[in-house]
Coordinates of C-alpha atoms in Angstrom, one line a residue:
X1299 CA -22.5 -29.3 -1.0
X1300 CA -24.4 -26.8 -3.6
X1301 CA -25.5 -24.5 -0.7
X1302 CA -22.3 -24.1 0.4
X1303 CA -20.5 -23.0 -2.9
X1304 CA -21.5 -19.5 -2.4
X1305 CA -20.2 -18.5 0.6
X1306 CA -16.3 -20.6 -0.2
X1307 CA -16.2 -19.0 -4.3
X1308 CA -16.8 -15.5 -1.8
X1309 CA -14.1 -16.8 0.2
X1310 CA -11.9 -17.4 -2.4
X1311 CA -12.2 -14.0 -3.6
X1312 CA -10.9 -12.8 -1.0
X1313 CA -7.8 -15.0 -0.3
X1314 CA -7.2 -14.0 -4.0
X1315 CA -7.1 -10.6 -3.1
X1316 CA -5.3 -10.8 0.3
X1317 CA -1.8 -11.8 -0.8
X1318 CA 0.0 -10.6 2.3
X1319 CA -1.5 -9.3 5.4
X1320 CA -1.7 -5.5 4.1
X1321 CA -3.7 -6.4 1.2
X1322 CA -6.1 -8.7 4.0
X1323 CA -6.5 -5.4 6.5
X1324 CA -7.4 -2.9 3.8
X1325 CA -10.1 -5.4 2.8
X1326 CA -11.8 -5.7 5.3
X1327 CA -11.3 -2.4 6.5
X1328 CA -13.0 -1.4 3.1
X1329 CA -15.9 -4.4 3.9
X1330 CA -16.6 -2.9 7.3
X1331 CA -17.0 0.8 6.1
X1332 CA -19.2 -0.4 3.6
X1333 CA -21.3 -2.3 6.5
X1334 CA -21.5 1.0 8.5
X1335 CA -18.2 0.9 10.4
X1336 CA -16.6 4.2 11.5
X1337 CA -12.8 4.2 11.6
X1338 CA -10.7 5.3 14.7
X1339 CA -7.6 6.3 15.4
X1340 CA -6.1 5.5 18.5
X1341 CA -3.9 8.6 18.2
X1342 CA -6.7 10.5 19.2
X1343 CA -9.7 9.9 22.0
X1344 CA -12.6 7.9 20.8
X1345 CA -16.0 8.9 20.4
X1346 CA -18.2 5.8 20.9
X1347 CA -21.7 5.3 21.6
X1348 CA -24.5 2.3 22.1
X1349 CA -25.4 0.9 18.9
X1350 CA -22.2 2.2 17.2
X1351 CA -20.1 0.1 14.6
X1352 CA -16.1 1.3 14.4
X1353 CA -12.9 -0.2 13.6
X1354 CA -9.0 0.2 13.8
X1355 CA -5.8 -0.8 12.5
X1356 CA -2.1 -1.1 13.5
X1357 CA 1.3 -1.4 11.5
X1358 CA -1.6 -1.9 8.4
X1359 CA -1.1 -5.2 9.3
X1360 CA -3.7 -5.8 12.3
X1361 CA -7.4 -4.7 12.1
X1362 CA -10.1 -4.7 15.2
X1363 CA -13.9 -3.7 14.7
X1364 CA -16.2 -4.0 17.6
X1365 CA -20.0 -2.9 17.9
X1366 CA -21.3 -1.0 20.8
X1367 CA -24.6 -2.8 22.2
X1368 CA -27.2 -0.6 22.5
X1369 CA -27.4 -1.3 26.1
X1370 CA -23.8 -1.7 27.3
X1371 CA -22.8 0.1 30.4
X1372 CA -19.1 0.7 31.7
X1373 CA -17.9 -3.1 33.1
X1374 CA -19.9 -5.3 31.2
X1375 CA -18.1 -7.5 29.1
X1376 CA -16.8 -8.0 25.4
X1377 CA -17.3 -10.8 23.3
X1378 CA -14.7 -11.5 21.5
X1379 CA -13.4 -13.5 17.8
X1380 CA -9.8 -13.4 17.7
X1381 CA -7.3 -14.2 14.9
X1382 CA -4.4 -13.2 12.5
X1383 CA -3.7 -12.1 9.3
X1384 CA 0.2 -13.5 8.6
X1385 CA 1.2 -16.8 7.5
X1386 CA 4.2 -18.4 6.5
X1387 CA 6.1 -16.9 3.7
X1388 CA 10.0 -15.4 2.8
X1389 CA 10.5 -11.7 3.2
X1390 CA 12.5 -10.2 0.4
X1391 CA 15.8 -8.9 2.8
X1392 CA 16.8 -5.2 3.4
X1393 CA 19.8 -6.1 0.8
X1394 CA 18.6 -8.7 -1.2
X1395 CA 20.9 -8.4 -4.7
X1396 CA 22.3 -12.0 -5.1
X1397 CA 24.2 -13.3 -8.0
X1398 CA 25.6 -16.8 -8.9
X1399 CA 27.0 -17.8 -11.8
X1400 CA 24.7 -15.7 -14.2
X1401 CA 21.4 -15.9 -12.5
X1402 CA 20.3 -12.9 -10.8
X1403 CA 18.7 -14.2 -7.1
X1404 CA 16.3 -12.5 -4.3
X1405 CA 17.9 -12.8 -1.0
X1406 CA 14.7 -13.7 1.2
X1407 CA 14.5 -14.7 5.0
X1408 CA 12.2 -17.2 6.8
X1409 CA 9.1 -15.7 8.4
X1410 CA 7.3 -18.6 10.6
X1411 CA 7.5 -22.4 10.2
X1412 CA 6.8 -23.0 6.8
X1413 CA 7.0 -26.3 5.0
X1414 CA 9.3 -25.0 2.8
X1415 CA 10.2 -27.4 0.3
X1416 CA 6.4 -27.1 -1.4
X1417 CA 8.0 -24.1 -2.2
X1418 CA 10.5 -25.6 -4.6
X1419 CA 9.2 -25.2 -8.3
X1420 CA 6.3 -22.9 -7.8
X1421 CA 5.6 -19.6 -9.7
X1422 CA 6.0 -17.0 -7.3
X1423 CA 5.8 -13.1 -6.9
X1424 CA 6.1 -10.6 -4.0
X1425 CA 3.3 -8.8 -2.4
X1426 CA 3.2 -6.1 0.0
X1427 CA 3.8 -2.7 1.0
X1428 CA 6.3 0.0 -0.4
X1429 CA 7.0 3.5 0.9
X1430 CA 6.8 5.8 -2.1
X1431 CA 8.1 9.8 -2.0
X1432 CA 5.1 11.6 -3.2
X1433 CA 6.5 14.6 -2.8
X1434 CA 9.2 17.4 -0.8
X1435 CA 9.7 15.5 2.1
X1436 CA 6.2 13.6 1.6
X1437 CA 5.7 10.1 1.8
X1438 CA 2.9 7.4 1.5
X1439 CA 2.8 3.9 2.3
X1440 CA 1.2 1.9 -0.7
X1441 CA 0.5 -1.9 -1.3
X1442 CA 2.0 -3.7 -4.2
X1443 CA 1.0 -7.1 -5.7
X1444 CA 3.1 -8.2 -8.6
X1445 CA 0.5 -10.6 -9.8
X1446 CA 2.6 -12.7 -12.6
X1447 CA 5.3 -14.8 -12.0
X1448 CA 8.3 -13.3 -11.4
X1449 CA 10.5 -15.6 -8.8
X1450 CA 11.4 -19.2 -9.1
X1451 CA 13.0 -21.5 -6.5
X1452 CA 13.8 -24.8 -8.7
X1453 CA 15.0 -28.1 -7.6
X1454 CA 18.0 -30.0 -8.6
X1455 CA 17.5 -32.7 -11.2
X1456 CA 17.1 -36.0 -9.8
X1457 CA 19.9 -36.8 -12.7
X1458 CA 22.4 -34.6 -10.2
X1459 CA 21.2 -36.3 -6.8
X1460 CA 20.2 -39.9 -7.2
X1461 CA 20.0 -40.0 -3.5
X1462 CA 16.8 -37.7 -2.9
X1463 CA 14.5 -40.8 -3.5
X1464 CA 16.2 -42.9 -1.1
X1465 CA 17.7 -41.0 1.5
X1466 CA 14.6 -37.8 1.3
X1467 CA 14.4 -34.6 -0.2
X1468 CA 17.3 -32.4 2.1
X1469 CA 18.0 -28.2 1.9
X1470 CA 19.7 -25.9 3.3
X1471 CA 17.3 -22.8 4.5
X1472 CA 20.0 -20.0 3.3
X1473 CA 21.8 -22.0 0.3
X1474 CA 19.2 -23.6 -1.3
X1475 CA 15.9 -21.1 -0.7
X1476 CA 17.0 -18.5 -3.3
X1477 CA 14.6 -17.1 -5.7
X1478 CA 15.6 -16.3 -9.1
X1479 CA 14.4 -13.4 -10.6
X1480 CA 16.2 -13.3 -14.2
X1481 CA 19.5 -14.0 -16.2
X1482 CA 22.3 -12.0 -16.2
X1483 CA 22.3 -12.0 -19.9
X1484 CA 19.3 -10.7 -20.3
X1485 CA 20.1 -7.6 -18.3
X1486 CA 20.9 -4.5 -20.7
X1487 CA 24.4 -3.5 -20.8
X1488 CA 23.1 0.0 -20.2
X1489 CA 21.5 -0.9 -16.7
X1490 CA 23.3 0.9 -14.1
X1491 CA 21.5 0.7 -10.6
X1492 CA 19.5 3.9 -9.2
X1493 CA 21.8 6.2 -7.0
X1494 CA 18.6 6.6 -4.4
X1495 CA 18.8 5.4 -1.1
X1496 CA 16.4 2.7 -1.1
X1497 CA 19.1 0.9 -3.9
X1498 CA 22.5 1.4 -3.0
X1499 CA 24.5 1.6 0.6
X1500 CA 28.2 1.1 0.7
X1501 CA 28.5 -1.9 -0.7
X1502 CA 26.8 -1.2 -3.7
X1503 CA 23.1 -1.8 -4.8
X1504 CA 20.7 -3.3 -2.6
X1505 CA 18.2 -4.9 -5.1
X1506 CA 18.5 -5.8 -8.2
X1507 CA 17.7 -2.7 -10.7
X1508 CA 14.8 -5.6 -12.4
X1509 CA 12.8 -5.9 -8.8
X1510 CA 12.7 -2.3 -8.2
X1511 CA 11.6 -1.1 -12.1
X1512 CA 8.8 -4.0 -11.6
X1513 CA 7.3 -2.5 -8.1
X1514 CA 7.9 1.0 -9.9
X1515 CA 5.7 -0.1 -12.7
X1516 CA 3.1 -1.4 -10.4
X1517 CA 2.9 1.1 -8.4
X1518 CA 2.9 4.0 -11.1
X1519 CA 6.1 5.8 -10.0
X1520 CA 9.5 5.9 -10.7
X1521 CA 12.0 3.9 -9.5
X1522 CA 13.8 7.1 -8.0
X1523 CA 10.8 7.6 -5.5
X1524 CA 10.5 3.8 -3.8
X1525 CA 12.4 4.3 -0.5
X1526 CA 11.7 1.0 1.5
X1527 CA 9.6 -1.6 0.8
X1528 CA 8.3 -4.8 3.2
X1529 CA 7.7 -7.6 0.6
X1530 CA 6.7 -11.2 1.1
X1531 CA 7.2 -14.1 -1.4
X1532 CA 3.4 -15.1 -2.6
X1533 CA 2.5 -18.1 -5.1
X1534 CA 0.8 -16.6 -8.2
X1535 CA -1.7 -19.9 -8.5
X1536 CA -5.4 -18.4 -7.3
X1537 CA -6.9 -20.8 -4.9
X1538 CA -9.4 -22.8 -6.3
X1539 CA -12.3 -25.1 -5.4
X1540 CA -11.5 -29.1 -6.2
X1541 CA -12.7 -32.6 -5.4
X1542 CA -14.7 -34.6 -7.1
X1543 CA -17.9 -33.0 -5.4
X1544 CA -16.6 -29.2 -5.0
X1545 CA -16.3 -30.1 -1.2
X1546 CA -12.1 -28.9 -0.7
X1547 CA -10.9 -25.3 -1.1
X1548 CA -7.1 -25.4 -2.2
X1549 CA -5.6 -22.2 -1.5
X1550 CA -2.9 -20.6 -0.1
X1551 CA -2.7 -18.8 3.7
X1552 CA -5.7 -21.0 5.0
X1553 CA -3.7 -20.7 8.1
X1554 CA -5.5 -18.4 9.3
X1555 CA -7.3 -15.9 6.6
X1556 CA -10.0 -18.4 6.7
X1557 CA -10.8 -17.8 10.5
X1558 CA -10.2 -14.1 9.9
X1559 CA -12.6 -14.5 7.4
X1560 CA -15.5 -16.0 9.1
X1561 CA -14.7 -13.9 12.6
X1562 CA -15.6 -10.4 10.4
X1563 CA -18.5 -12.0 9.0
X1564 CA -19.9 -13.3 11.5
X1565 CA -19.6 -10.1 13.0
X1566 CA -21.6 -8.4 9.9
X1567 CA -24.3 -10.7 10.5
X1568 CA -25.2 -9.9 13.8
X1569 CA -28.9 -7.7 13.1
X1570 CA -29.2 -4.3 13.8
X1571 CA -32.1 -5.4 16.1
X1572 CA -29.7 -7.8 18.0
X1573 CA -27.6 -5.4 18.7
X1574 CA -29.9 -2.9 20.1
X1575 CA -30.8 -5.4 22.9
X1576 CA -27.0 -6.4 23.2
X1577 CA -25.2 -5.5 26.8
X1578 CA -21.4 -6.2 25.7
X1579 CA -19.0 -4.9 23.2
X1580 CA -18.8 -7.5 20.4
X1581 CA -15.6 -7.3 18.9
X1582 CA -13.1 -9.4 16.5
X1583 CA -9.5 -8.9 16.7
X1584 CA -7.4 -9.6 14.0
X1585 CA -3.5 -9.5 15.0
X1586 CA -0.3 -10.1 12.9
X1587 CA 3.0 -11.6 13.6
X1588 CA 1.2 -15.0 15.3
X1589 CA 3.4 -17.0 13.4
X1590 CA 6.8 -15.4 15.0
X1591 CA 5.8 -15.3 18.3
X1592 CA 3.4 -12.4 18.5
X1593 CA 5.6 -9.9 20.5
X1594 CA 4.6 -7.1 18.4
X1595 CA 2.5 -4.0 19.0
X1596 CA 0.6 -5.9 16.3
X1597 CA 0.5 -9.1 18.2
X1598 CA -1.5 -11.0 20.7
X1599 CA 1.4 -9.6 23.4
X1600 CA 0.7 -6.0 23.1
X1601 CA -2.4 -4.8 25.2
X1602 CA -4.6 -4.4 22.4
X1603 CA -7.3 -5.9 24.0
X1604 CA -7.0 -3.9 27.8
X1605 CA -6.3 -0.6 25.9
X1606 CA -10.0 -1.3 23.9
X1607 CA -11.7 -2.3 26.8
X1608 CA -10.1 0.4 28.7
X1609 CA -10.8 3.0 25.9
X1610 CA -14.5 2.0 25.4
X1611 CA -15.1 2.4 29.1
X1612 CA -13.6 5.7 29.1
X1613 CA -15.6 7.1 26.3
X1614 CA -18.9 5.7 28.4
X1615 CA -18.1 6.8 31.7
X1616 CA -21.1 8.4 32.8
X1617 CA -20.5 11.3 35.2
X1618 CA -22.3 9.6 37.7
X1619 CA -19.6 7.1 38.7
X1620 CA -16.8 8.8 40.3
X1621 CA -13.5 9.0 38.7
X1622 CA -11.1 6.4 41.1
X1623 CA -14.5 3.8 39.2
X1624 CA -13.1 3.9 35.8
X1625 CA -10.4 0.9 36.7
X1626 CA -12.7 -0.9 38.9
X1627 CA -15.4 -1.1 35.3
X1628 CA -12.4 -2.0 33.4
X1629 CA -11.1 -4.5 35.7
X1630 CA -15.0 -5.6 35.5
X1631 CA -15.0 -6.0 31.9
X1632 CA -12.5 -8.0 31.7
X1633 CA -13.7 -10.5 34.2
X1634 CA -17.0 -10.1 32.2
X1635 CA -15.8 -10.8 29.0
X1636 CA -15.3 -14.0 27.1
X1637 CA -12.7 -14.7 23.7
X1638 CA -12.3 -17.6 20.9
X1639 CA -8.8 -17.6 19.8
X1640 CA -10.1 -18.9 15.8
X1641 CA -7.2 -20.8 14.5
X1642 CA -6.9 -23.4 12.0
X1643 CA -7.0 -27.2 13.2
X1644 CA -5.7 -30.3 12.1
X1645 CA -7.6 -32.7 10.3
X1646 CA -7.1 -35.9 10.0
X1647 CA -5.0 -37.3 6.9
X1648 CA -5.8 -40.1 4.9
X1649 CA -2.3 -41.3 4.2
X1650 CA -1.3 -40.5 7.8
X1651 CA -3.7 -41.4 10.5
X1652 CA -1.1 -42.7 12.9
X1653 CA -0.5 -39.3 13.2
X1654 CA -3.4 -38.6 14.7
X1655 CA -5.3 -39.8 18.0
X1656 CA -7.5 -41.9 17.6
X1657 CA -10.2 -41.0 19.1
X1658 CA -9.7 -37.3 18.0
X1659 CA -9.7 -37.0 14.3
X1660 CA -11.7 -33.9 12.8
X1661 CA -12.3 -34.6 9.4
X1662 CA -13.1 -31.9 6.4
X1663 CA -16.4 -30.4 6.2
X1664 CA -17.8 -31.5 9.7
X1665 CA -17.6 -28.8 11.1
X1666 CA -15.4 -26.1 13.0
X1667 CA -13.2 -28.5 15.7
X1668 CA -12.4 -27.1 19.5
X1669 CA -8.9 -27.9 20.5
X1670 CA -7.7 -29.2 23.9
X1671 CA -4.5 -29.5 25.2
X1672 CA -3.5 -30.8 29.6
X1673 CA -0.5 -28.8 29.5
X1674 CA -2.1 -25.0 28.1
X1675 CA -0.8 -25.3 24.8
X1676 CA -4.2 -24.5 24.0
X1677 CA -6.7 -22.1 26.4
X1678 CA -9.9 -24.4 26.5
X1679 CA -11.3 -25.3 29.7
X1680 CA -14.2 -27.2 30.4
X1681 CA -16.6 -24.0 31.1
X1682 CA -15.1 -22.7 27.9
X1683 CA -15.6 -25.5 26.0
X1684 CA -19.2 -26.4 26.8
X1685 CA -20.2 -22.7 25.7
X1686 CA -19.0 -23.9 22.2
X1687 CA -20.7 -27.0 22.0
X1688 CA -23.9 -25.5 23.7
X1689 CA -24.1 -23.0 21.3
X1690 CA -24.1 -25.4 18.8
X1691 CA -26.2 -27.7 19.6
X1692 CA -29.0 -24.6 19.9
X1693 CA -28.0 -23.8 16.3
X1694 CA -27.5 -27.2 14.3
X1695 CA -24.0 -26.4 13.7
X1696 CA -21.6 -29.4 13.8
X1697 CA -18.7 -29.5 15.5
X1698 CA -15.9 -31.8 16.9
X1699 CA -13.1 -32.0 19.2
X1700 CA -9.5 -32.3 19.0
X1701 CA -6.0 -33.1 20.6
X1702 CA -3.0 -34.4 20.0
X1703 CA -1.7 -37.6 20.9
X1704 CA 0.9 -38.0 24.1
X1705 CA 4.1 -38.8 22.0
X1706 CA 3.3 -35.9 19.9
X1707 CA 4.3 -32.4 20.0
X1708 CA 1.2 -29.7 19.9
X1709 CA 1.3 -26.1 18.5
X1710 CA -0.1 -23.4 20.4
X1711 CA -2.3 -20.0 19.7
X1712 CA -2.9 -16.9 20.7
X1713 CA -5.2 -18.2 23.0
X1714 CA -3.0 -19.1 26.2
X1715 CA -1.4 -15.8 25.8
X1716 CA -4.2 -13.7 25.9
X1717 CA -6.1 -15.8 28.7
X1718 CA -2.8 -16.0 30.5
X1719 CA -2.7 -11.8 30.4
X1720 CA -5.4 -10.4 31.1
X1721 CA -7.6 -13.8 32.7
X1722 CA -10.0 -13.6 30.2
X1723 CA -11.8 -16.4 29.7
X1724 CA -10.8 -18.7 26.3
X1725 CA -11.9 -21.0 24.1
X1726 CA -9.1 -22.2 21.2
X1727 CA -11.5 -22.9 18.2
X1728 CA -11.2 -23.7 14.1
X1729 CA -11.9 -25.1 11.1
X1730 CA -9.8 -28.2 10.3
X1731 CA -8.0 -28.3 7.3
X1732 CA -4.9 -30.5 5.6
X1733 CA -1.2 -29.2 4.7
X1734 CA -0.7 -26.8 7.4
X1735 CA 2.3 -24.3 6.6
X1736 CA 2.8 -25.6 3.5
X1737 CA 2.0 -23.2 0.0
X1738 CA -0.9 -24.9 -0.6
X1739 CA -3.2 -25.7 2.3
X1740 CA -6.5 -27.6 1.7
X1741 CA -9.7 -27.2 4.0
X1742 CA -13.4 -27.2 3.6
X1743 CA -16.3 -26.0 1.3
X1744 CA -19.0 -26.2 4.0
X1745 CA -16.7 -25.3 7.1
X1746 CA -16.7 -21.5 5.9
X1747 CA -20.3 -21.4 6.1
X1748 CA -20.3 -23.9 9.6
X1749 CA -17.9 -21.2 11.5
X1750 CA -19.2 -17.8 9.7
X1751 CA -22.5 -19.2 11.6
X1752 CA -20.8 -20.3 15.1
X1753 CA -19.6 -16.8 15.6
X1754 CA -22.1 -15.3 14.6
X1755 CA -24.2 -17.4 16.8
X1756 CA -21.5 -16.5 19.5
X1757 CA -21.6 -13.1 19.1
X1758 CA -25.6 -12.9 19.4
X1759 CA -26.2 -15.5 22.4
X1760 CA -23.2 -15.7 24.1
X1761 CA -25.0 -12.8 26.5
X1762 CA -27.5 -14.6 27.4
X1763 CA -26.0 -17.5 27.7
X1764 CA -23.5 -16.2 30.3
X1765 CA -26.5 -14.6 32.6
X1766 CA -28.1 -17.9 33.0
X1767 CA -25.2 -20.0 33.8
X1768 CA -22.2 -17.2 35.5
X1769 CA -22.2 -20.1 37.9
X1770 CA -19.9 -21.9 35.5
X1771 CA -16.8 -20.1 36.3

């Protein structure tokens, strides 16, 4: 397991780091630059060219970087790492200044499925992003990460409930998920909230004056200057590597910074002298808002992908090929193109196995799993699939194979979404990992090293592959 340590302690340094999905995209927008990457705006017309490295980002929230192969030409495809950057978490509300009987509370909401009640007796925080006035009529948007425990959710004693043991641990999602962020006693009698707009509507103050003077001490402002803020509920324990062999990672938002993890690097390892001889766009997408749905402009529902492909074609359109061409190479490209949807799998569990079928049960540290599913709750097929498992087998990486059983329910991806739209071809990927949705997620040492080197694999001979066997489709 010692060859793997590196690459999961660089890992972890990251999900340390990447407390909400802000904090993930200006990571790696920062790791990409450093790698050579040009930024883009996609309010303005792009200036691409063979061989070239670039990037993008919406909301702050979504990031894509694709490299231009040195001998791409308008209609050939792009191949493509897809993931996202949110998990499960409580956003603080737009008027969040709860008190009961002398405790001062955060009002949150639900964002995704979580398993909420690992939430109960945690240290938590907020993370995320604040709009500060930096001057007359001048704003900027700036990230925030509280990082020391500040927020409490604590259970009732078992003294008060007898019946939890017996009958199960049961809450109520609006009653019972309340932070706590301090005593009314402790409050100054000389506190009176801010008269700004960001802390007081009709009804009085929005937040409580104690969250806004601790994001206005973070930040370096005054209170007087935050004017909206989206902030998520983090847990302030750093993820950590565990078992009795350093083989687990225990962290939080597994689900799914470690695919967007290993998607980017294994796009950064693809050689300069790959890339030169490359004929597609090789590209990783990294959307937000998967866990809701995805109906975004950050999500897998906008066209981010056709307005890439589509913008990428543009900026190459030779003026050889007349103009009515230009949809007829895009159309091309996206028949041309091929996509793994990376998200996080199920692996089997130990104290559960009936949960699982049993003759699909990806275990930790095996290997990155590809997920099937009859009714397209998943977007594998069997051409998709076998490029997967081809690829690997060329490379020594290990992999396995997963579905759920009948009597089962099955999650879904971004996968069948984006194959459905634009007909690109899909493969629904990931690493497998335990405690899916809950605070703290466990997965493994050696997977971030196994699917860092199947994309990066993908990304270098999934050409090649597809121009000796196009017969598959």
């Amino acid at each position: 397991m010692d060859q793997y340590l590196p690459k999961a302690k660089e890992f972890i340094s990251f999900i340390d780091k990447s407390p909400s999905p802000f904090h993930a995209v200006a990571y790696f927008s920062d790791l990409l630059k450093k790698n050579g990457f040009v930024q883009l705006s996609e309010k303005q017309m792009w200036d691409v060219k063979p061989n070239g490295k670039y990037f993008f980002t919406r909301n702050q929230s979504m990031i894509s970087a694709f490299m231009v192969g040195g001998k791409y030409k308008p209609g050939n495809g792009f191949n493509i790492s897809a993931a996202h950057t949110d998990s499960p978490n409580f956003k603080v509300r737009p008027v969040s200044n709860v008190e009961n009987v002398g405790y001062l509370q955060v009002g949150v909401e639900t964002y995704g499925g979580g398993l909420w009640y690992t939430w109960f007796d945690r240290d938590l925080t907020v993370a995320g992003r604040v709009i500060v006035k930096v001057g007359n009529d001048q704003y900027e948007s700036r990230l925030v990460h509280i990082n020391k425990p500040i927020l409490r959710i604590p259970t009732l004693a078992i003294h008060l409930d007898r019946s939890v043991n017996t009958d199960g641990f049961k809450y109520n999602t609006q009653n019972h998920l309340v932070p706590m962020i301090a005593s009314k006693l402790s409050v100054p009698a000389s506190a009176k909230p801010e008269d700004t707009s960001s802390t007081t509507n009709n009804s009085g103050a929005k937040h409580h004056p104690i969250l806004l003077e601790l994001l206005a001490k973070e930040l370096g402002c005054a209170v007087s200057d935050i004017q909206n803020f989206d902030l998520s509920v983090v847990d302030t324990q750093p993820a950590a590597i565990g078992g009795g062999f350093d083989e687990f990672i225990f962290s939080p938002r597994c689900d799914n910074l470690v695919m967007s993890y290993c998607s980017v690097n294994g796009l950064l390892n693809v050689k300069e002298s790959t890339l030169a001889n490359e004929e597609n766009v090789l590209a990783v997408v990294l959307y937000d808002n998967e866990e809701v749905g995805s109906s975004s402009p950050q999500g897998a529902c906008a066209p981010l992908i056709n307005d890439t492909i589509s913008r990428v074609n543009t900026a190459l359109f030779s003026e050889q090929f007349k103009s009515h061409e230009l949809n007829n190479f895009i159309d091309l490209s996206l028949r041309n193109s091929f996509l793994i949807s990376a998200d996080m799998a199920h692996a089997v569990h130990p104290n559960y196995i009936n949960n699982h079928e049993p003759l699909h049960r990806p275990a930790l540290n095996k290997g990155p799993v590809i997920k099937y599913n009859a009714n397209l709750r998943y977007a594998t097929t069997c051409p998709t699939s076998f490029v997967i498992l081809d690829i690997c087998k060329k490379n020594n990486i290990p992999i396995q194979e997963f579905l759920v059983k009948n009597d089962s329910p099955c999650g879904s991806t971004i996968g069948p979404i984006i194959s459905g739209t634009y007909g690109i071809k899909t493969v629904d990927i990931g690493n497998p990992q335990l405690s899916m949705h809950s605070i703290r997620e466990t997965c493994g040492v050696a997977d971030i090293t196994h699917a860092t080197n199947l994309i990066h694999k993908f990304f270098e001979q999934f050409t090649q592959l597809n121009n000796v066997k196009s017969d598959l489709e």
